[in-house]
Amino acid sequence: MDKPNLPSSLLSSSMLTADPRIARAKELLADALKEHSLKIDAIRPPNPDLVPEYQDSLSRLAVARGGAPYFPYMTSGIGNGPFVELGDGSVKLDFIVGIGVHGLGHSHPAMLDATIDAGLEDTVMQGNLQHNSGSLAMCERLLELANRQGAKLDHCLLSTSGAMANENSLKIAFHNRFPASRVICMDNCFAGRSLALAQLTDRPAYRAGLPKTLDVDFIPMFHPSDPEGTTTGAIETLKKLLARHPGEYACLWLELVAGEGGYYPGTKPYFEQLCKICHEHKVLIIFDEVQTFSRLSQAFAFQHFGLDAYADLVTLGKITQVCATLYGESLKPKGPVLSQTFTGATASIRCGLAVLDELESKQCFGADGWNMRRHRYFRSKLEALAQKHPGKICGPHGEGMMIAFTPGNGGADEAKDMLMRLYQLGLMGFLAGGNPTRIRFLPPPGVTTERHIDLACEIIEKALV
Ligand SMILES: Cc1ncc(COP(=O)(O)O)c(C=O)c1O
């Protein structure tokens, strides 16, 4: 991997890095990991001898965290690509990877290498009063990637969650457009779990019992069943809102492929017209790429859709292991409204850089890169299943390495039952959307192959009958 700007060879840290004992130790660790991880290459049922202790751990976890986890899932700490071993000895095909986080799957050697480097650094965390060279490398790398097709993003603020990256983007937008205090979002939007972001998220249950913190208005989403109607509807609603609340909107918030909302991609004409109208009214555009980043034909979904000219603020996270807010010089806050003790763990930052290296060197990006090729392959297999089992499965939906299908009639209970059947059979996905409720997959882009997709589709077919 690209070492994050290694300091001069006069420094003690360089001497430590170059110490042959480190290389030897790394080699030993990599060999041991490889040997044990390679054994995890197929789905396995639980080992009955391990089940009682595993169940006990899960019960204790439920008590400690105040609720059972969604799946009875706790890893043993090792895996191989998209396969992961659980504490009961079972092996699952993990096509959800912590909701899009483990882009190189489980136990990848590049992550081990980056983590050892991080362990040799002086501190566990980076922050606004504690930067190591990795922070600089990550900021510069993300800005270089973001500006490749003409966007003009000058600054990068790291943070430890997608929600914090989004909070920072909202603060920058409001600060710049003061006293404008309203936000426009698309129907079905999901932005994160803070008090402010709960207002942007189009799920009333997620703000139950919480105070109202922001004024947010919603516009219709693009829908492929009626491209013209939904585009015209969104434009008309946007114009009405702008006329009803003149000068009150600070930003338009866009997820270019609605993630939690159900894997609905928009189109360039749809987004472009909305963005253009907003810019004419001095409303900033925020692209929330926390889920889309690294999953489409380009690193950023705004590049995939050719919306570079409208990227005022961009947020990202998940697969990068550390999250970030990117923005242009003209939006730089004039007061001290942004700061954090922690911007990321040293290991997260180094691992994030390693993920970016791998995704680029494995040619995940490009119109015919692996993200799009695997999408086409997965799509064709899911389409074949939909034809073979009419009424039981429809779709697929999504874009790139974000793919979903709708089980049965789209009811939430049916989708949940199907999700749990898949889990029992060894395939991990998750729910998306409300009506219809879909089952989505976020396969790890750096390691998923056609063999894994074939296996996933065999399991889906088994779960249908
Ligand atoms: C589009 C989008 N924005 C923001 C978030 C929030 O990120 P985090 O859970 O890291 O706070 C998510 C998480 O799923 C997301 O999908």
PDB file of N, CA and C and ligand atoms in Angstrom, residues 99 161-163 166 190-192 255 260 288 290-291 318 323, ligand 1:
ATOM      1  N   ILE A  99     -23.138  -3.695   7.035  1.00  0.00           N
ATOM      2  CA  ILE A  99     -23.797  -2.665   6.205  1.00  0.00           C
ATOM      3  C   ILE A  99     -22.754  -1.860   5.428  1.00  0.00           C
ATOM      4  N   SER A 161     -17.868   8.769  12.307  1.00  0.00           N
ATOM      5  CA  SER A 161     -19.118   8.121  11.870  1.00  0.00           C
ATOM      6  C   SER A 161     -19.704   8.893  10.698  1.00  0.00           C
ATOM      7  N   GLY A 162     -20.541   8.182   9.941  1.00  0.00           N
ATOM      8  CA  GLY A 162     -21.251   8.839   8.846  1.00  0.00           C
ATOM      9  C   GLY A 162     -22.135   9.945   9.389  1.00  0.00           C
ATOM     10  N   ALA A 163     -22.740   9.702  10.544  1.00  0.00           N
ATOM     11  CA  ALA A 163     -23.616  10.711  11.137  1.00  0.00           C
ATOM     12  C   ALA A 163     -22.825  11.992  11.448  1.00  0.00           C
ATOM     13  N   ASN A 166     -22.036  13.835   8.344  1.00  0.00           N
ATOM     14  CA  ASN A 166     -23.233  14.531   7.870  1.00  0.00           C
ATOM     15  C   ASN A 166     -23.558  15.745   8.728  1.00  0.00           C
ATOM     16  N   PHE A 190     -32.351   8.558   4.072  1.00  0.00           N
ATOM     17  CA  PHE A 190     -31.764   8.172   5.362  1.00  0.00           C
ATOM     18  C   PHE A 190     -30.438   8.908   5.506  1.00  0.00           C
ATOM     19  N   ALA A 191     -30.240   9.608   6.635  1.00  0.00           N
ATOM     20  CA  ALA A 191     -29.021  10.406   6.774  1.00  0.00           C
ATOM     21  C   ALA A 191     -28.225  10.067   8.022  1.00  0.00           C
ATOM     22  N   GLY A 192     -28.794   9.276   8.936  1.00  0.00           N
ATOM     23  CA  GLY A 192     -28.034   8.930  10.141  1.00  0.00           C
ATOM     24  C   GLY A 192     -28.875   9.118  11.379  1.00  0.00           C
ATOM     25  N   GLU A 255     -29.103  11.533  -1.625  1.00  0.00           N
ATOM     26  CA  GLU A 255     -28.468  10.213  -1.721  1.00  0.00           C
ATOM     27  C   GLU A 255     -28.705   9.789  -3.164  1.00  0.00           C
ATOM     28  N   GLU A 260     -30.847   2.965   2.659  1.00  0.00           N
ATOM     29  CA  GLU A 260     -31.813   2.381   3.604  1.00  0.00           C
ATOM     30  C   GLU A 260     -33.224   2.470   3.034  1.00  0.00           C
ATOM     31  N   ASP A 288     -24.764  12.823  -0.006  1.00  0.00           N
ATOM     32  CA  ASP A 288     -24.450  11.884   1.078  1.00  0.00           C
ATOM     33  C   ASP A 288     -24.009  10.573   0.434  1.00  0.00           C
ATOM     34  N   VAL A 290     -22.250   8.187   2.064  1.00  0.00           N
ATOM     35  CA  VAL A 290     -21.795   7.281   3.128  1.00  0.00           C
ATOM     36  C   VAL A 290     -21.980   5.818   2.705  1.00  0.00           C
ATOM     37  N   GLN A 291     -23.062   5.521   2.000  1.00  0.00           N
ATOM     38  CA  GLN A 291     -23.276   4.129   1.567  1.00  0.00           C
ATOM     39  C   GLN A 291     -22.800   3.902   0.125  1.00  0.00           C
ATOM     40  N   LYS A 318     -18.196   4.439   5.949  1.00  0.00           N
ATOM     41  CA  LYS A 318     -18.322   2.979   5.876  1.00  0.00           C
ATOM     42  C   LYS A 318     -17.068   2.303   5.328  1.00  0.00           C
ATOM     43  N   CYS A 323     -14.654   8.326   8.363  1.00  0.00           N
ATOM     44  CA  CYS A 323     -15.658   9.062   7.576  1.00  0.00           C
ATOM     45  C   CYS A 323     -15.128  10.463   7.272  1.00  0.00           C
TER      46      CYS A 323
HETATM   47  C1  LIG B   1     -26.658   7.232   3.296  1.00  0.00           C
HETATM   48  C2  LIG B   1     -26.231   7.146   4.734  1.00  0.00           C
HETATM   49  N1  LIG B   1     -25.925   8.270   5.385  1.00  0.00           N
HETATM   50  C3  LIG B   1     -25.517   8.247   6.663  1.00  0.00           C
HETATM   51  C4  LIG B   1     -25.404   7.066   7.358  1.00  0.00           C
HETATM   52  C5  LIG B   1     -24.965   7.076   8.808  1.00  0.00           C
HETATM   53  O1  LIG B   1     -23.710   6.529   8.955  1.00  0.00           O
HETATM   54  P1  LIG B   1     -23.223   5.995  10.393  1.00  0.00           P
HETATM   55  O2  LIG B   1     -24.103   4.833  10.717  1.00  0.00           O
HETATM   56  O3  LIG B   1     -21.785   5.635  10.197  1.00  0.00           O
HETATM   57  O4  LIG B   1     -23.409   7.124  11.349  1.00  0.00           O
HETATM   58  C6  LIG B   1     -25.712   5.868   6.716  1.00  0.00           C
HETATM   59  C7  LIG B   1     -25.623   4.576   7.439  1.00  0.00           C
HETATM   60  O5  LIG B   1     -26.147   3.565   7.043  1.00  0.00           O
HETATM   61  C8  LIG B   1     -26.146   5.906   5.358  1.00  0.00           C
HETATM   62  O6  LIG B   1     -26.470   4.793   4.696  1.00  0.00           O
END
